[in-house]
Amino acid sequence: MPQSVILKTLILDGEVSLAVLDTTALVEEAIRRHALTPVAAAALGRTMSATTYLCSWLKDGESSLSVTVCGNGAGGKICAAGDGDLHLRGFVENPQADLPPRGDGKLDVGGFVGHTGTLTVVRDDGEGIPFVGTSELVSGEIAEDFSAYFLTSEQRPTAFALGVKIAPDGHCLGAGGVVMQPLPGASEEAISAVEAKMGQFFAVSTLIEERGAEGVLRMLTDAPFEARSIAFRCSCTREKVENLILSLGMEEAEAVLKEEGEIAVHCHVCNTTYRFGAEEIYALFGRKHG
Ligand SMILES: [Zn+2]
């Protein structure tokens, strides 16, 4: 499977920023790590695609942001986060929650997320207090919710088409989206052209599956574009977990060892368990075992 990418360029006489994302590999990795049901994969995949788009505007790898979609649906909370290097991670509260498809055959992402709740973005530019923006969910279908977020919290009209297509065997066939954002001062003509152009991306996951990101971008423009790769990477490391254990103190660590025979620390963001045996724990505290 090719690496996930985001392509960016300007369209409509340079008045509108266009981004096309192929996040198929990213979503496949999320499915593998979290054993997601198809509807959970669609909800998390759409959220991670939109989060990637937000991350693509961060200044550098030191900046980071996180998105929390907190709705009243079966899936519970959905969290995605990433940095300026486009290293993304994410999880859902109830990865095993499942729902029957909607009447039109599409996955019921709105039912999974819930139709009321909030979308919160926390952006840390690495300098001072992080920016926090919140908006009300519109439909729980994610794309409309991010459009509403941009309009109410950042005062930027932004059109999102997001999609995730899952095969009957649970694998991701195509995921990603198209985002159009008129630049400040864009003409009324450009803004209404965006609405007209977005209409052709109703089934964007199928377009990504069939044409790839570049093929989709070429439906809109022949202009050169900037391409950046996207990867699933959690911020957890064995070293960070070691520091966490050190902060417990030797007495507490020994008590856990006595009870459990090991110390296991789980990162729920990427579903990785770090295990430490007695030898390692004693070495960590600079002591000899026994
Ligand atoms: Zn992790």
Short mmCIF file of N, CA, C and O in Angstrom, two decimals, residues 2-46:
data_model
loop_
_atom_site.label_atom_id
_atom_site.label_comp_id
_atom_site.label_asym_id
_atom_site.label_seq_id
_atom_site.Cartn_x
_atom_site.Cartn_y
_atom_site.Cartn_z
N PRO A 2 0.65 2.20 -0.94
CA PRO A 2 1.50 3.40 -0.97
C PRO A 2 1.32 4.23 0.29
O PRO A 2 0.29 4.15 0.96
N GLN A 3 2.36 5.01 0.61
CA GLN A 3 2.33 5.86 1.80
C GLN A 3 1.22 6.91 1.69
O GLN A 3 0.88 7.33 0.60
N SER A 4 0.68 7.29 2.83
CA SER A 4 -0.34 8.33 2.84
C SER A 4 0.29 9.68 2.50
O SER A 4 1.42 9.96 2.91
N VAL A 5 -0.47 10.50 1.77
CA VAL A 5 0.07 11.80 1.32
C VAL A 5 -0.99 12.90 1.40
O VAL A 5 -2.18 12.64 1.36
N ILE A 6 -0.48 14.12 1.49
CA ILE A 6 -1.33 15.30 1.31
C ILE A 6 -0.71 16.14 0.20
O ILE A 6 0.49 16.39 0.21
N LEU A 7 -1.54 16.52 -0.75
CA LEU A 7 -1.11 17.36 -1.87
C LEU A 7 -1.80 18.71 -1.72
O LEU A 7 -2.99 18.76 -1.42
N LYS A 8 -1.03 19.77 -1.94
CA LYS A 8 -1.61 21.11 -1.81
C LYS A 8 -1.23 21.99 -2.98
O LYS A 8 -0.09 21.94 -3.46
N THR A 9 -2.18 22.80 -3.38
CA THR A 9 -1.92 23.79 -4.42
C THR A 9 -2.97 24.88 -4.32
O THR A 9 -3.81 24.87 -3.42
N LEU A 10 -2.91 25.83 -5.24
CA LEU A 10 -3.93 26.88 -5.30
C LEU A 10 -4.76 26.68 -6.56
O LEU A 10 -4.23 26.28 -7.60
N ILE A 11 -6.05 26.95 -6.46
CA ILE A 11 -6.93 26.88 -7.63
C ILE A 11 -7.73 28.17 -7.73
O ILE A 11 -7.64 29.03 -6.85
N LEU A 12 -8.53 28.25 -8.79
CA LEU A 12 -9.42 29.40 -9.00
C LEU A 12 -8.65 30.73 -8.93
O LEU A 12 -8.90 31.58 -8.07
N ASP A 13 -7.67 30.85 -9.83
CA ASP A 13 -6.85 32.05 -9.94
C ASP A 13 -6.10 32.38 -8.66
O ASP A 13 -5.92 33.56 -8.32
N GLY A 14 -5.71 31.33 -7.94
CA GLY A 14 -4.93 31.54 -6.72
C GLY A 14 -5.74 32.04 -5.55
O GLY A 14 -5.18 32.44 -4.53
N GLU A 15 -7.07 31.99 -5.66
CA GLU A 15 -7.92 32.52 -4.58
C GLU A 15 -8.33 31.46 -3.57
O GLU A 15 -8.85 31.80 -2.50
N VAL A 16 -8.12 30.20 -3.93
CA VAL A 16 -8.58 29.11 -3.07
C VAL A 16 -7.46 28.09 -2.88
O VAL A 16 -6.82 27.68 -3.85
N SER A 17 -7.23 27.74 -1.62
CA SER A 17 -6.25 26.70 -1.32
C SER A 17 -6.94 25.34 -1.43
O SER A 17 -8.03 25.14 -0.90
N LEU A 18 -6.28 24.43 -2.16
CA LEU A 18 -6.83 23.08 -2.34
C LEU A 18 -5.89 22.07 -1.69
O LEU A 18 -4.67 22.14 -1.88
N ALA A 19 -6.47 21.15 -0.94
CA ALA A 19 -5.69 20.02 -0.42
C ALA A 19 -6.40 18.73 -0.78
O ALA A 19 -7.62 18.64 -0.67
N VAL A 20 -5.63 17.75 -1.23
CA VAL A 20 -6.18 16.42 -1.49
C VAL A 20 -5.38 15.44 -0.64
O VAL A 20 -4.14 15.44 -0.67
N LEU A 21 -6.10 14.63 0.12
CA LEU A 21 -5.43 13.68 1.02
C LEU A 21 -5.75 12.24 0.64
O LEU A 21 -6.91 11.92 0.37
N ASP A 22 -4.72 11.40 0.60
CA ASP A 22 -4.91 9.96 0.53
C ASP A 22 -4.39 9.40 1.84
O ASP A 22 -3.17 9.37 2.08
N THR A 23 -5.30 9.01 2.73
CA THR A 23 -4.90 8.51 4.05
C THR A 23 -5.21 7.01 4.20
O THR A 23 -5.38 6.51 5.30
N THR A 24 -5.26 6.32 3.07
CA THR A 24 -5.61 4.89 3.10
C THR A 24 -4.67 4.10 4.02
O THR A 24 -5.14 3.34 4.88
N ALA A 25 -3.37 4.30 3.86
CA ALA A 25 -2.40 3.54 4.67
C ALA A 25 -2.50 3.94 6.15
O ALA A 25 -2.37 3.09 7.04
N LEU A 26 -2.75 5.22 6.39
CA LEU A 26 -2.89 5.71 7.77
C LEU A 26 -4.08 5.04 8.46
O LEU A 26 -3.98 4.58 9.61
N VAL A 27 -5.20 4.97 7.75
CA VAL A 27 -6.41 4.36 8.32
C VAL A 27 -6.21 2.85 8.49
O VAL A 27 -6.62 2.27 9.50
N GLU A 28 -5.54 2.23 7.53
CA GLU A 28 -5.26 0.79 7.65
C GLU A 28 -4.43 0.51 8.91
O GLU A 28 -4.67 -0.46 9.62
N GLU A 29 -3.48 1.38 9.19
CA GLU A 29 -2.64 1.24 10.38
C GLU A 29 -3.49 1.41 11.65
O GLU A 29 -3.31 0.68 12.63
N ALA A 30 -4.41 2.35 11.63
CA ALA A 30 -5.31 2.56 12.79
C ALA A 30 -6.19 1.33 13.00
O ALA A 30 -6.42 0.90 14.14
N ILE A 31 -6.67 0.74 11.91
CA ILE A 31 -7.50 -0.47 12.00
C ILE A 31 -6.68 -1.60 12.63
O ILE A 31 -7.14 -2.32 13.52
N ARG A 32 -5.44 -1.76 12.15
CA ARG A 32 -4.56 -2.83 12.63
C ARG A 32 -4.27 -2.66 14.12
O ARG A 32 -4.34 -3.61 14.89
N ARG A 33 -3.99 -1.45 14.53
CA ARG A 33 -3.62 -1.23 15.94
C ARG A 33 -4.80 -1.36 16.89
O ARG A 33 -4.66 -1.83 18.00
N HIS A 34 -5.97 -0.89 16.46
CA HIS A 34 -7.10 -0.80 17.39
C HIS A 34 -8.22 -1.79 17.11
O HIS A 34 -9.23 -1.76 17.79
N ALA A 35 -8.04 -2.67 16.11
CA ALA A 35 -9.09 -3.64 15.75
C ALA A 35 -10.45 -2.95 15.61
O ALA A 35 -11.43 -3.31 16.26
N LEU A 36 -10.50 -1.94 14.75
CA LEU A 36 -11.70 -1.11 14.60
C LEU A 36 -12.77 -1.82 13.78
O LEU A 36 -12.46 -2.49 12.80
N THR A 37 -14.04 -1.65 14.16
CA THR A 37 -15.14 -2.06 13.28
C THR A 37 -15.15 -1.11 12.08
O THR A 37 -14.55 -0.02 12.15
N PRO A 38 -15.82 -1.49 10.98
CA PRO A 38 -15.83 -0.60 9.80
C PRO A 38 -16.32 0.81 10.12
O PRO A 38 -15.72 1.79 9.68
N VAL A 39 -17.37 0.93 10.90
CA VAL A 39 -17.91 2.28 11.17
C VAL A 39 -16.96 3.06 12.09
O VAL A 39 -16.79 4.28 11.94
N ALA A 40 -16.28 2.35 13.00
CA ALA A 40 -15.28 3.01 13.86
C ALA A 40 -14.10 3.48 13.01
O ALA A 40 -13.56 4.58 13.21
N ALA A 41 -13.70 2.65 12.05
CA ALA A 41 -12.60 3.02 11.14
C ALA A 41 -12.98 4.24 10.32
O ALA A 41 -12.14 5.13 10.09
N ALA A 42 -14.23 4.31 9.89
CA ALA A 42 -14.67 5.45 9.09
C ALA A 42 -14.67 6.73 9.92
O ALA A 42 -14.21 7.77 9.47
N ALA A 43 -15.17 6.63 11.15
CA ALA A 43 -15.24 7.82 12.01
C ALA A 43 -13.84 8.30 12.39
O ALA A 43 -13.53 9.49 12.28
N LEU A 44 -12.99 7.37 12.81
CA LEU A 44 -11.63 7.76 13.18
C LEU A 44 -10.84 8.20 11.95
O LEU A 44 -10.09 9.18 12.00
N GLY A 45 -11.03 7.48 10.83
CA GLY A 45 -10.30 7.81 9.60
C GLY A 45 -10.63 9.20 9.10
O GLY A 45 -9.74 9.96 8.71
N ARG A 46 -11.93 9.55 9.10
CA ARG A 46 -12.30 10.90 8.67
C ARG A 46 -11.71 11.94 9.61
O ARG A 46 -11.21 12.99 9.16
#
